[in-house]
Short mmCIF file of C-alpha atoms in Angstrom, two decimals:
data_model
loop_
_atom_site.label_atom_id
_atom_site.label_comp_id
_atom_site.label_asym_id
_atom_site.label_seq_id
_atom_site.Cartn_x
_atom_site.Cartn_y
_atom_site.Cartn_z
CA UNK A 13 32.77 6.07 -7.71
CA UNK A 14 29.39 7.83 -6.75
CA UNK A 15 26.67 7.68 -9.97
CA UNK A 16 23.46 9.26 -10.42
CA UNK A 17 20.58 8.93 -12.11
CA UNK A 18 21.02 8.53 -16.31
CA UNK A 19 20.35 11.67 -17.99
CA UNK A 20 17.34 10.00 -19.86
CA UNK A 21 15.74 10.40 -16.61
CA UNK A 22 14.30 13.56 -17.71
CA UNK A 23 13.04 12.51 -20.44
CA UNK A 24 11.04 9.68 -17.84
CA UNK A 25 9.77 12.17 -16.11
CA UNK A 26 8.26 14.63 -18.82
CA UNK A 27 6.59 11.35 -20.13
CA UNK A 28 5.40 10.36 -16.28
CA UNK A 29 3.95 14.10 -15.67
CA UNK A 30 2.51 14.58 -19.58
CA UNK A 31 0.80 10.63 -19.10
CA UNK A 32 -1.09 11.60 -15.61
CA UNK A 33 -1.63 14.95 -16.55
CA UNK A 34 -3.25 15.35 -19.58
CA UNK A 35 -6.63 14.44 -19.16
CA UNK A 36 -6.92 17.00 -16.31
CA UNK A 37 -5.46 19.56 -18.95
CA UNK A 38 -7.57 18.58 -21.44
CA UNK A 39 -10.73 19.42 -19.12
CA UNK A 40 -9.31 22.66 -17.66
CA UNK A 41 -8.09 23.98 -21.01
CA UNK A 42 -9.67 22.76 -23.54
CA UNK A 43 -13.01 21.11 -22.36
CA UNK A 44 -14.06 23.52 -20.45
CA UNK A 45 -14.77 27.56 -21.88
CA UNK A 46 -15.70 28.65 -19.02
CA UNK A 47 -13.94 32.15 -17.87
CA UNK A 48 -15.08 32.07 -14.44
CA UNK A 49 -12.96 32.83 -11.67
CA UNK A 50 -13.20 29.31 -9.80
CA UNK A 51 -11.88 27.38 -13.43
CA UNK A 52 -9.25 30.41 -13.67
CA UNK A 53 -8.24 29.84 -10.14
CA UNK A 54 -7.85 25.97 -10.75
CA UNK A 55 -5.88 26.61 -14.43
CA UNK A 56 -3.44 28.94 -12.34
CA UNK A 57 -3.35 26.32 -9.38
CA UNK A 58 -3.14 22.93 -11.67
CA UNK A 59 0.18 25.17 -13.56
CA UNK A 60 1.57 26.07 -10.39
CA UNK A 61 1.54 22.29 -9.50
CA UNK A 62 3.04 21.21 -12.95
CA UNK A 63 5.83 23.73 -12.13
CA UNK A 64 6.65 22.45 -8.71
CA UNK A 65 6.47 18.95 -9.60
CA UNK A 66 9.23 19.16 -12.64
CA UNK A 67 11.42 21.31 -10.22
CA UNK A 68 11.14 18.27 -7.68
CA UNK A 69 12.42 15.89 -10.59
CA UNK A 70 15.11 18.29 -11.32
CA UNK A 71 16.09 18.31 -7.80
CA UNK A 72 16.01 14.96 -7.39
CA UNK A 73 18.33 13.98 -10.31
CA UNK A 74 20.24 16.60 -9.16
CA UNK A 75 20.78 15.63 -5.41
CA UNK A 76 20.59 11.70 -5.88
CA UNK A 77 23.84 9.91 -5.77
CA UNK A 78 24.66 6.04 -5.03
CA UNK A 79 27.91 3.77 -4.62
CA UNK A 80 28.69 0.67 -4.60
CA UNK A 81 31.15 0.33 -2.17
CA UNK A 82 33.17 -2.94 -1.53
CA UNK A 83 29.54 -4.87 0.71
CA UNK A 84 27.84 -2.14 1.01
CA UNK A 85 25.67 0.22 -0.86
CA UNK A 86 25.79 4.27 -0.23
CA UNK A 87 22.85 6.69 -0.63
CA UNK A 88 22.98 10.24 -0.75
CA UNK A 89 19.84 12.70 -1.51
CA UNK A 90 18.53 15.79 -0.25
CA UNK A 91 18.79 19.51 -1.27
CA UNK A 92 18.41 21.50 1.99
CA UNK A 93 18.02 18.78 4.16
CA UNK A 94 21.06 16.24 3.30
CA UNK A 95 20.38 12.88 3.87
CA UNK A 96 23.15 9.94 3.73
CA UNK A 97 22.53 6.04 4.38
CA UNK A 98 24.46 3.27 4.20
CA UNK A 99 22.88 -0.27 3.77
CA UNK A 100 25.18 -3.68 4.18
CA UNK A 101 24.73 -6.14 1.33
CA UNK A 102 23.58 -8.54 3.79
CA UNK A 103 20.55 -6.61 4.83
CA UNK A 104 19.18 -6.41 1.43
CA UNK A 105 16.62 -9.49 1.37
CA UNK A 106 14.99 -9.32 -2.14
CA UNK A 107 15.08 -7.74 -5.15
CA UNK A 108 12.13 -6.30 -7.66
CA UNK A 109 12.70 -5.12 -11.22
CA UNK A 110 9.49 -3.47 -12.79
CA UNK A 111 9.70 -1.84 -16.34
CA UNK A 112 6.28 0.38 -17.02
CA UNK A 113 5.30 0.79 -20.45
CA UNK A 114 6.93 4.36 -19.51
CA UNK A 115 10.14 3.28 -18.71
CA UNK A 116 10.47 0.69 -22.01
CA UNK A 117 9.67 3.89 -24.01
CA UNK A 118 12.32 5.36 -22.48
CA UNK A 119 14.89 2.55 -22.28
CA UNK A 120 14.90 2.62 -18.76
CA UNK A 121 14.00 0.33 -15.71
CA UNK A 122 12.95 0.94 -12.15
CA UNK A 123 14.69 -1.47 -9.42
CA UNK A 124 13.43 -1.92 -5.63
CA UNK A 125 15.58 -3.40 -3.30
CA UNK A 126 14.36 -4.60 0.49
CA UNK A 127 15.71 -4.20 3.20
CA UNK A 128 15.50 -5.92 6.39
CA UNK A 129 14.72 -4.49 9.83
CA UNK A 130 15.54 -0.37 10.57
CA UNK A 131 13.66 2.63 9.70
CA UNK A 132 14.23 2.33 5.74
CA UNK A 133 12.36 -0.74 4.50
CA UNK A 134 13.12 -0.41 1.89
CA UNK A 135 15.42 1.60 -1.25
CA UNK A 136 14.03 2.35 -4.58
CA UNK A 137 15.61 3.76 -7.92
CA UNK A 138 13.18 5.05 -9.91
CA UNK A 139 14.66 5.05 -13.30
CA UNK A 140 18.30 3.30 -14.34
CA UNK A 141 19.31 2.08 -17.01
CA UNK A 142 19.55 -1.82 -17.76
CA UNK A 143 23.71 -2.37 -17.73
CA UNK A 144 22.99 0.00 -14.33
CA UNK A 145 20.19 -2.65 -13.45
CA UNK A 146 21.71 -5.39 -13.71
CA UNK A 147 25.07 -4.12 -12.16
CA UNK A 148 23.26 -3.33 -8.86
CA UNK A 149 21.51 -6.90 -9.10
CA UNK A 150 25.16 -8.50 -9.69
CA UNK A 151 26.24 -6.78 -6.63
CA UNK A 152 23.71 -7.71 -4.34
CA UNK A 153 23.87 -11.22 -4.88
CA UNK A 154 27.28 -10.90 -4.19
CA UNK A 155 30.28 -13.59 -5.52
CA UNK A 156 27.72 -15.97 -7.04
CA UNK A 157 26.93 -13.82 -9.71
CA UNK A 158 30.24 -14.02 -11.24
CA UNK A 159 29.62 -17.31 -12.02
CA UNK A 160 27.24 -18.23 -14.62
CA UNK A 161 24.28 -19.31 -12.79
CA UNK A 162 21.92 -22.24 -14.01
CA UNK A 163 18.40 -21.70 -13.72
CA UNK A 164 15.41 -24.19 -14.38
CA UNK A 165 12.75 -22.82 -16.02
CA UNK A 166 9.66 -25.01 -13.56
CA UNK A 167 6.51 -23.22 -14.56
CA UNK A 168 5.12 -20.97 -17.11
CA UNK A 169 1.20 -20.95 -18.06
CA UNK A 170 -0.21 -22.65 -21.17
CA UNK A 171 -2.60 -21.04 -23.54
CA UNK A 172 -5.47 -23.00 -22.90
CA UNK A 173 -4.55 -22.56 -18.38
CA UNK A 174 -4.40 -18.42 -18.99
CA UNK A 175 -7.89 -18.89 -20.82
CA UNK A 176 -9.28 -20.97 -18.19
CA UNK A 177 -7.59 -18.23 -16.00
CA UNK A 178 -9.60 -15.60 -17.61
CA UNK A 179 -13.22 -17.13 -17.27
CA UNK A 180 -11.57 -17.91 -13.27
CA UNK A 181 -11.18 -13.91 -12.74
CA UNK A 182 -14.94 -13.64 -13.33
CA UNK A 183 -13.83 -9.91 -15.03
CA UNK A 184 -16.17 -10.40 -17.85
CA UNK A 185 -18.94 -9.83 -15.25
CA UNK A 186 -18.39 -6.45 -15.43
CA UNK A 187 -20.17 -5.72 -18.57
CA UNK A 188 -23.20 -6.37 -16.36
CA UNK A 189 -23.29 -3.11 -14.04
CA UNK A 190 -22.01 -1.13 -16.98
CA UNK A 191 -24.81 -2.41 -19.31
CA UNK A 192 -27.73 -1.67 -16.54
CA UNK A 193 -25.73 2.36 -15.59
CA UNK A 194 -25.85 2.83 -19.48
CA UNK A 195 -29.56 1.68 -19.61
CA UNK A 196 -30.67 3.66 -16.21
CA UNK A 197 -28.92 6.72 -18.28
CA UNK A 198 -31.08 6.62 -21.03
CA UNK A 199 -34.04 6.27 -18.91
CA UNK A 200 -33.09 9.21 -16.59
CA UNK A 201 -32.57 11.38 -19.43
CA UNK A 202 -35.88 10.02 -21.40
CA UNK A 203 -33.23 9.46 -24.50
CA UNK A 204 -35.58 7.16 -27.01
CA UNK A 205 -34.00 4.92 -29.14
CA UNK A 206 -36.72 3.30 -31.61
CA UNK A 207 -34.32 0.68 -32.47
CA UNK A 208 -33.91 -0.40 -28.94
CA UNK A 209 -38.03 -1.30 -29.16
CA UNK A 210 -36.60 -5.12 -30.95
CA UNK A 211 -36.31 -7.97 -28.60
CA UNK A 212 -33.68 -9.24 -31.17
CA UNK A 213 -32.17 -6.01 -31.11
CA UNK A 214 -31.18 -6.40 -27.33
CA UNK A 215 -30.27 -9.84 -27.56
CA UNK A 216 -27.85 -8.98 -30.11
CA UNK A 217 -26.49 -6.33 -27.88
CA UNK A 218 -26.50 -8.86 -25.40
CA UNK A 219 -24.35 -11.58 -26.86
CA UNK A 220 -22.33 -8.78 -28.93
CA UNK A 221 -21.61 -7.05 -25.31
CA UNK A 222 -20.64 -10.72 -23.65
CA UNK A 223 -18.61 -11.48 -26.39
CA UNK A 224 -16.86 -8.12 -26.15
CA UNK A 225 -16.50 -8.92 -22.07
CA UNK A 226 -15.07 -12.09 -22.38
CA UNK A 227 -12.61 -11.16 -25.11
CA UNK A 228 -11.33 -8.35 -22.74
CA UNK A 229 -11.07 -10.28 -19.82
CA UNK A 230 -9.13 -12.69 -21.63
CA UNK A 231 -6.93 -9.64 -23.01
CA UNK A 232 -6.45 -8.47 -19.17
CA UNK A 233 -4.84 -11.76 -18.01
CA UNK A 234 -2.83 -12.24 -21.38
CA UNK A 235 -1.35 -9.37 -20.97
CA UNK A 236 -1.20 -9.77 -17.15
CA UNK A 237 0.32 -13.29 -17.28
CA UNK A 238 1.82 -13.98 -21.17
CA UNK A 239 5.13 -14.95 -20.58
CA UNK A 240 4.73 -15.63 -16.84
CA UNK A 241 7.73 -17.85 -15.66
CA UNK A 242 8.91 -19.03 -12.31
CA UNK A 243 12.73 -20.26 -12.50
CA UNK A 244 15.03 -21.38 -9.44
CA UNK A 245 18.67 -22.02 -8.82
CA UNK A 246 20.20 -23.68 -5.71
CA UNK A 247 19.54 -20.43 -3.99
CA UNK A 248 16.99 -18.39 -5.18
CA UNK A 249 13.94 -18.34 -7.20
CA UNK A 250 12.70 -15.73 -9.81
CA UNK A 251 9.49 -14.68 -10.81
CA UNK A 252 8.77 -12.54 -14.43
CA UNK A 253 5.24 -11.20 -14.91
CA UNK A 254 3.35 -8.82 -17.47
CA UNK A 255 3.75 -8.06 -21.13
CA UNK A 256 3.51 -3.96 -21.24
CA UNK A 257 4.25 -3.31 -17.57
CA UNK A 258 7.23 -6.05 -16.78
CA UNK A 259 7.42 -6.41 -13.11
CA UNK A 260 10.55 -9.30 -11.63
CA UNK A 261 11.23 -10.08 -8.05
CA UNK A 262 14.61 -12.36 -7.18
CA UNK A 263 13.88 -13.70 -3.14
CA UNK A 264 16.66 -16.04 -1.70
CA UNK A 265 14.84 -19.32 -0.67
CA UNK A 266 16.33 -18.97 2.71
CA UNK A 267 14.82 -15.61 2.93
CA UNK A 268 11.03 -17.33 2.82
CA UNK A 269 9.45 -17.63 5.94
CA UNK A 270 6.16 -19.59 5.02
CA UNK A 271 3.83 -20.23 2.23
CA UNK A 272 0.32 -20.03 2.37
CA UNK A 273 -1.87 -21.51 -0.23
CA UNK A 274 -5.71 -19.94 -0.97
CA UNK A 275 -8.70 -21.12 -2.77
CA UNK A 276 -11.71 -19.50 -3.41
CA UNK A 277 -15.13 -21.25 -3.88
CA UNK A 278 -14.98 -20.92 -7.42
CA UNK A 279 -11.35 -22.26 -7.60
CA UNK A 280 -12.26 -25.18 -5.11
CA UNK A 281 -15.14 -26.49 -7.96
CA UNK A 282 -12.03 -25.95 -10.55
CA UNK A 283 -9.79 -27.56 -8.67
CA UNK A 284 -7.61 -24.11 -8.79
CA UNK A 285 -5.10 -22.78 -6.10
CA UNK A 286 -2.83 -19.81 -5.06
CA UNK A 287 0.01 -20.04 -3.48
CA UNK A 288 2.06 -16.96 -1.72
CA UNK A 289 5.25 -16.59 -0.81
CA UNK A 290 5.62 -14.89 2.82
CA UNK A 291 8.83 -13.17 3.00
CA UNK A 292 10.57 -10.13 4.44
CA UNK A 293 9.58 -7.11 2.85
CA UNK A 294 5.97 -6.14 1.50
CA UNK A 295 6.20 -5.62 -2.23
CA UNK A 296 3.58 -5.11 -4.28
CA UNK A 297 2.29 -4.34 -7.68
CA UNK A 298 -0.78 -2.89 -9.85
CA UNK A 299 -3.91 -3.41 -8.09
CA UNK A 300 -2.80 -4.44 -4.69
CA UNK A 301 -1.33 -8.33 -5.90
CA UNK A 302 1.83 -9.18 -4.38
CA UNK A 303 4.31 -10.11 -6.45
CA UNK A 304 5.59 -13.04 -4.52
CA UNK A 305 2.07 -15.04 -5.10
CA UNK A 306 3.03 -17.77 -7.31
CA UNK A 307 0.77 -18.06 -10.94
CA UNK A 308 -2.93 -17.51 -8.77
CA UNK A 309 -4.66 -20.18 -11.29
CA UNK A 310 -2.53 -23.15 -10.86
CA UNK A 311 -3.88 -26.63 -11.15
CA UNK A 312 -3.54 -28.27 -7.73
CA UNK A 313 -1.73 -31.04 -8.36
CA UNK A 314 0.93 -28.88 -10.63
CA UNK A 315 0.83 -26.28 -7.55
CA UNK A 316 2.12 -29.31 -4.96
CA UNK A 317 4.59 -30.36 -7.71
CA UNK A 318 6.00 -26.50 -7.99
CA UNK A 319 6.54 -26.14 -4.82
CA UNK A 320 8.11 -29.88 -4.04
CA UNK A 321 10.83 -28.24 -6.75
CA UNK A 322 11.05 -24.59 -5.60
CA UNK A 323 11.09 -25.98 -1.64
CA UNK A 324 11.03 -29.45 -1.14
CA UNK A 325 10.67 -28.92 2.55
CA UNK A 326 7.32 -27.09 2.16
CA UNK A 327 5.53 -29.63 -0.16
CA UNK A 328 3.79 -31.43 2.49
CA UNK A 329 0.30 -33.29 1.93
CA UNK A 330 -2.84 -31.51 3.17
CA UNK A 331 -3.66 -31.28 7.27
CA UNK A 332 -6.01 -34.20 7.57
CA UNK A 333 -5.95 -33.78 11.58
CA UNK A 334 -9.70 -32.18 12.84
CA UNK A 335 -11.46 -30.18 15.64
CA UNK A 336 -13.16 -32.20 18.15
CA UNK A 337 -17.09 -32.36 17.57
CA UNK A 338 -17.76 -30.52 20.67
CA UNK A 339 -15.83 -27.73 19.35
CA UNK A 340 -19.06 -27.18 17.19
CA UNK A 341 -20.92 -26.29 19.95
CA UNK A 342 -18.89 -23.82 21.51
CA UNK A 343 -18.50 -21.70 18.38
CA UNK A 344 -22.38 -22.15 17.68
CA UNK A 345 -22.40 -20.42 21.58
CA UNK A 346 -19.58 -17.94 20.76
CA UNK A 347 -21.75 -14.45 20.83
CA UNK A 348 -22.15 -12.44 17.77
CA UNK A 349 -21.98 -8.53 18.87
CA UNK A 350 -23.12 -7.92 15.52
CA UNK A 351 -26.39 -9.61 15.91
CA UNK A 352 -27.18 -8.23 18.88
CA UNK A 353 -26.14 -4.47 17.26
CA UNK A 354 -28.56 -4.82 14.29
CA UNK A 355 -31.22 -5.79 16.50
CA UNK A 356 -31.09 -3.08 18.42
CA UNK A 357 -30.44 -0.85 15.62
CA UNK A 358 -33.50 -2.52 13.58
CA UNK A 359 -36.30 -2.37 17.51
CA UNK A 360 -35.48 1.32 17.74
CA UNK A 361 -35.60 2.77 13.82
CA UNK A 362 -37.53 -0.02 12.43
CA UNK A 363 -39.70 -2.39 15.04
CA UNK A 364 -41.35 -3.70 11.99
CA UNK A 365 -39.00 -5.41 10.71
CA UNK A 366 -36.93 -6.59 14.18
CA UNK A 367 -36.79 -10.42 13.04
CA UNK A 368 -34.76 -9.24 9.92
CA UNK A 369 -31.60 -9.62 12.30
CA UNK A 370 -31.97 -13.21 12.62
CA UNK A 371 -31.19 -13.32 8.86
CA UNK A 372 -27.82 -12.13 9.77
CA UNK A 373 -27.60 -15.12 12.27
CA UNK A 374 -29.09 -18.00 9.98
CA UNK A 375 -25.86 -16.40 7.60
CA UNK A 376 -23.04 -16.21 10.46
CA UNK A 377 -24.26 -19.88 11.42
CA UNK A 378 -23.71 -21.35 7.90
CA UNK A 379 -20.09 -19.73 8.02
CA UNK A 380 -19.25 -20.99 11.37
CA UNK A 381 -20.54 -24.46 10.38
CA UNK A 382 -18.49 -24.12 6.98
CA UNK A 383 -15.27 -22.93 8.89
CA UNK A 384 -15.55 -25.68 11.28
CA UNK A 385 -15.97 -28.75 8.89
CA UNK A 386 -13.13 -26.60 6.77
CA UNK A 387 -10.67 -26.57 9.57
CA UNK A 388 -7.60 -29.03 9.32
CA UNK A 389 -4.19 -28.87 11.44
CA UNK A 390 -0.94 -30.82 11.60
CA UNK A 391 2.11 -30.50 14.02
CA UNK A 392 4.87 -32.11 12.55
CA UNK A 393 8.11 -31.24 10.91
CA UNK A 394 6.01 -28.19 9.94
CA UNK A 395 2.90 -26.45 11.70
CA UNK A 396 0.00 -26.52 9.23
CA UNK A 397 -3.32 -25.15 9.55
CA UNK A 398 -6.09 -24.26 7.35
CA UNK A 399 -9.36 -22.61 8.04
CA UNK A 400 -12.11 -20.50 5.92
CA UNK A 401 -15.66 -20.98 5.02
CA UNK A 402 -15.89 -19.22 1.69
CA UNK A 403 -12.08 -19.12 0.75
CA UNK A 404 -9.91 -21.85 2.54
CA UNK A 405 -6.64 -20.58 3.14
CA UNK A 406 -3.66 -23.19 4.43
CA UNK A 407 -0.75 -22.11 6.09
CA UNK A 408 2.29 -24.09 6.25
CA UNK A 409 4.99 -22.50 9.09
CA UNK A 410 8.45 -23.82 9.87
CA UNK A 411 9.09 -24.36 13.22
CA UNK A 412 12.24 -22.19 13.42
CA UNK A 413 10.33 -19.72 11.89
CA UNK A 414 7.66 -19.21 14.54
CA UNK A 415 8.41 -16.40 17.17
CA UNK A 416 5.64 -16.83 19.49
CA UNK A 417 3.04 -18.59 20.61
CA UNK A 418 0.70 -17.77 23.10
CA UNK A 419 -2.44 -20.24 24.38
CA UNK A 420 -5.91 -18.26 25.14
CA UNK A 421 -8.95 -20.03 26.69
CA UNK A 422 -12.75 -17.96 26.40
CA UNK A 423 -15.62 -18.58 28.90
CA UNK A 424 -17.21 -21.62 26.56
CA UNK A 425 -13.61 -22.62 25.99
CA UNK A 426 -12.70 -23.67 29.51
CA UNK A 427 -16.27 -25.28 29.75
CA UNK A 428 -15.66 -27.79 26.92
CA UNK A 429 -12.08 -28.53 27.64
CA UNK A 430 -10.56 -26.06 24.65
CA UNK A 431 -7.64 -23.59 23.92
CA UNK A 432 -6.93 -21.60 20.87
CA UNK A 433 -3.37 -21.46 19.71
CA UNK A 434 -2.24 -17.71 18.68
CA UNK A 435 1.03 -17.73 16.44
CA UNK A 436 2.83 -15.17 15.79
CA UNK A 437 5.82 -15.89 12.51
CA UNK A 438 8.29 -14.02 10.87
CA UNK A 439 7.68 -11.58 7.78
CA UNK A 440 7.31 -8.64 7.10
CA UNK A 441 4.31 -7.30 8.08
CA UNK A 442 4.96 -9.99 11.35
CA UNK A 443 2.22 -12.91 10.37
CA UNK A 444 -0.72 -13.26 13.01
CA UNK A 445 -2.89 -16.93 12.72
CA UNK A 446 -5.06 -18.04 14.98
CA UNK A 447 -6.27 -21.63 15.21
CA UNK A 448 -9.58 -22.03 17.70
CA UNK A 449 -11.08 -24.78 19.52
CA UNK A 450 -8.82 -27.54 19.75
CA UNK A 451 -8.38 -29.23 22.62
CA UNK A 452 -6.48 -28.42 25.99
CA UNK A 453 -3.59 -31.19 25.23
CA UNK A 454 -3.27 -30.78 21.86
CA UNK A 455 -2.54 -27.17 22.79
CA UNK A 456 -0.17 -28.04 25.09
CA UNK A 457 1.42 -30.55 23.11
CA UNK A 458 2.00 -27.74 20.33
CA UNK A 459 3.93 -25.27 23.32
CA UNK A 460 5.87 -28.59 24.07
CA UNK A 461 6.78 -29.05 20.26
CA UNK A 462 7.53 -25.09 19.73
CA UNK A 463 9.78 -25.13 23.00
CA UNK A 464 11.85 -28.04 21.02
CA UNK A 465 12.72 -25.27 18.35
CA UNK A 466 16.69 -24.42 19.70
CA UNK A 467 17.82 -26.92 16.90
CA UNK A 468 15.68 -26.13 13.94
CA UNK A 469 16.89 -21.94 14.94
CA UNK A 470 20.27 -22.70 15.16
CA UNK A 471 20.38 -24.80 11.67
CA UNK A 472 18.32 -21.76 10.05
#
């Protein structure tokens, strides 16, 4: 039986259109008195807009139709260009349920459903209701959702970890460029304040505006994480974020293709880690975070123990394996076209100050030096590798799960006796990693140990 969208759709969208509208309507109609003919234009022009953008709505809930369909899932949209699709149950490789604050005013989720390979990554519903939700999600997994399902509830953040989280984010650091734009405003516009004259004054503005930062950045991740939980079953695991703006993703564990832990400098002196998730698909939520990174301010030793329960396979002890020392050399030799750019750049418009490039050289060579001593790599029942200066990032790759490999050697490389090993692994975008400077047998050792994949493919 084909279904549309519910018919509190509408009422979705006039919330969607009046929420991102109205502060351009309040400038161009009641801000603004101008009569001119260029804000007259733009009133006309911003209506004109609002009209064509409800008719597309209309249109849509009009034209959109989907059915489930015995394993598969039928699409149909379009209004003078018909468009039909068809997408097996065994193509769809994870599942994302966000609820906006606009869609729990309206009762109403929004479900996301990847797909893998083809043209169309990916099919979204924009607004259904829950019982239409969760009958989509039933179908997709498929005969082992008629069963009750037990699920073990293996993280969710304490109070005091999301307000260690929220000194972490560094956001309170804002209220530092907003206090000097405010101050450079009243000095631009010579606006005296007599008050302003008291050194206690300021300080009290000081600690007051501090106070104010850190309580909001510890409102941001509160709301952001509050309620965060990471369950599993035998085959999948499920992540919940966010208190206004709900966002959960479903991925089937055999669906994960690596995971990649990261630590910043800051989380390295905390002892903090984030771990990610690389799977098919690329979703992604409000301000760029994927949702399949794990809680971002987890406590290393609880981050090893998550994943030894989400994927026992993956929870392997660091790399501890490391570059030969003469690998320092050749990346202290490796050239730096930048350099050599700003000092050209700096002899022709400024001769003056022509040694200023080598400032940009002392800087690359610390990073070099910090990536090198940083570097770790282990071939084993897994490929791990980590690298970074500033932010150390490890990879951890399953064998069956890398699709090439391909061995490069550079001018200083074949001097010294050195390879670097570029990997290509599944995911979707395809992962790139590039590990430099080991040596000419361990690289052929890892082509040798790659080669020995037919097993580990055929089990997977």
């Amino acid at each position: 039986m084909w279904q549309r969208y519910p018919a509190r759709k509408w009422l979705y969208d006039v919330v969607t259109i009046v929420k991102d509208c109205f502060f351009i309507a309040l400038i161009l109609f009641v801000a603004s008195r101008s009569d001119s003919m260029v804000f007259t234009g733009l009133r006309w022009l911003f209506t004109g807009l609002i009209v064509l953008v409800t008719l597309a709505k209309i249109t849509t809930w009009l034209t959109f139709r989907y059915q489930l369909d015995g394993d598969r899932i039928h699409l149909k949209r379009g209004l003078f260009t018909k468009q039909e699709q068809t997408i097996p149950r065994s193509r769809i490789q994870n599942i994302q349920r966000s609820t906006s604050f606009t869609h729990r005013v309206t009762g109403l989720t929004s479900l996301l459903l990847e797909v893998a390979d083809g043209a169309e990554a990916e099919v979204k519903f924009d607004a259904l209701t829950r019982e239409q939700a969760d009958r989509i999600e039933r179908f997709v997994q498929g005969e082992q959702a008629a069963a009750p399902v037990v699920r073990d509830v293996l993280f969710t953040p304490t109070t005091s970890e999301l307000i260690k989280a929220s000194f972490t984010s560094l956001s309170f650091l804002l209220i530092i460029p907003l206090g000097l734009k405010v101050w450079q405003f009243t000095d631009d516009w010579r606006i005296e304040i007599t008050w302003l004259q008291h050194t206690w004054v300021i300080a009290l503005l000081v600690i007051v505006g501090i106070i104010l930062a850190v309580g909001a950045g510890i409102a941001k991740i509160f709301f952001t994480y509050w309620g965060y939980t990471i369950d599993a079953d035998a085959e999948r695991i499920y992540i919940r974020r966010g208190v206004i703006n709900e966002t959960r993703f479903t991925v089937e564990k055999q669906r994960i293709q690596a995971i990649e832990y990261k630590q910043s400098l800051l989380k390295r002196m905390l002892g903090l880690v984030s771990i990610t998730l690389i799977t098919t698909g690329d979703a992604t939520i409000s301000e760029g975070a994927t949702i399949r990174e794990l809680y971002p301010y987890l406590p290393t030793a609880k981050a090893q123990a998550l994943v030894g329960d989400l994927l026992p396979q993956y929870a392997l002890a660091p790399p501890t394996k490391r570059l030969p020392k003469h690998a320092l050399i050749v990346r202290l030799l490796r050239p730096s076209y930048m350099f050599v750019a700003l000092l050209i750049a700096l002899w022709y418009w400024q001769p003056t100050y022509w040694y200023a490039a080598f400032g940009w050289l002392v800087l690359l060579t610390i990073v070099r030096l910090l990536d090198f001593y940083a570097t770790r790599y282990e071939v084993a029942t897994m490929f791990q590798m980590q690298t970074g200066a500033l932010e150390v990032s490890r990879l951890v790759y399953a064998r069956a799960k890398i699709i090439e490999v391909e061995i490069k050697q550079s001018f200083w490389q074949r001097r010294f006796g050195l390879a670097s090993i570029h990997m290509t692994g599944r995911g979707a975008p395809v992962r790139h990693a590039t590990l430099r400077d080991v040596t000419w047998d361990e690289a052929q050792a890892f082509v040798a140990w790659y080669y020995a994949r037919t097993e580990d493919v055929r089990r997977s």
